[in-house]
Amino acid sequence: MYCLSSDQHLQQQGWAAVIANLDDIKDSVQKSFNHLTDLFAKFLENVPRFQEILRLALDDIALLAKVPVLPKLIDDVLSSEQESEVKHTLLTWFCTEPQYYLELLTEKCQAGIDVLNEDCLLSLKEEFFNVLKNADNPDIKEVKGIGDRLANLNKLIEDFDKHCNDQNEIKGIFSSDRMGYARDPNVLPDVCSTYQTQLELMLQNHKRLIHILERCSKAKRELSDSINRRI
């Protein structure tokens, strides 16, 4: 019972810490996103130059693959290959990767440039602003009525303690010294009536305790579900 109450107070404190951390992260992410959009804008400005570099790179690769290398530059290679039929060009001399790999790399760069366009930047901005909107949404940040919920929970704890004390007091009526009076036939009917009344009171108190426990359990489930949806 007391754990259920303590857990909900800790949940409230934990959620408050989450919101405080969210506000700090939001400011940091805002600065990072502003920096990203600045870099993206500069990138878009240079796209024509990048595309020209890639176009020239393909031409240069094709040219280097045609120009034979000077024999003096590859004497060691030729001697090790023992007059191999391998045709050495400037491209094979200074590049360890095959020509098709360089061409593929150039194509991938071009594909990346095509993806990172103005529409991509607009999509990023739209998604980011939606995230900010949700981060500032009071319906998400604030668990409505949590103050009243915890106050009612404290009241339930007080009622729970009261009923427990009542149960202990009633239990004292059934002590062994009082049971001794039950041997007197003149007193027995009154004793039985009293015990029956007290047992009925204990039953009612027990039902109240169970009801309070169920309410606390339900309150914890509801608070957990509410916080989970927000997360």
mmCIF file of C-alpha atoms in Angstrom, residues 36-45:
data_model
loop_
_atom_site.group_PDB
_atom_site.id
_atom_site.type_symbol
_atom_site.label_atom_id
_atom_site.label_comp_id
_atom_site.label_asym_id
_atom_site.label_seq_id
_atom_site.Cartn_x
_atom_site.Cartn_y
_atom_site.Cartn_z
ATOM 1 C CA LEU A 36 22.767 22.409 -39.652
ATOM 2 C CA THR A 37 20.457 24.542 -41.789
ATOM 3 C CA ASP A 38 23.236 27.102 -42.278
ATOM 4 C CA LEU A 39 25.603 24.379 -43.465
ATOM 5 C CA PHE A 40 22.890 22.856 -45.657
ATOM 6 C CA ALA A 41 22.188 26.229 -47.264
ATOM 7 C CA LYS A 42 25.888 26.709 -48.029
ATOM 8 C CA PHE A 43 26.007 23.197 -49.449
ATOM 9 C CA LEU A 44 23.092 23.939 -51.787
ATOM 10 C CA GLU A 45 24.861 27.071 -52.986
#
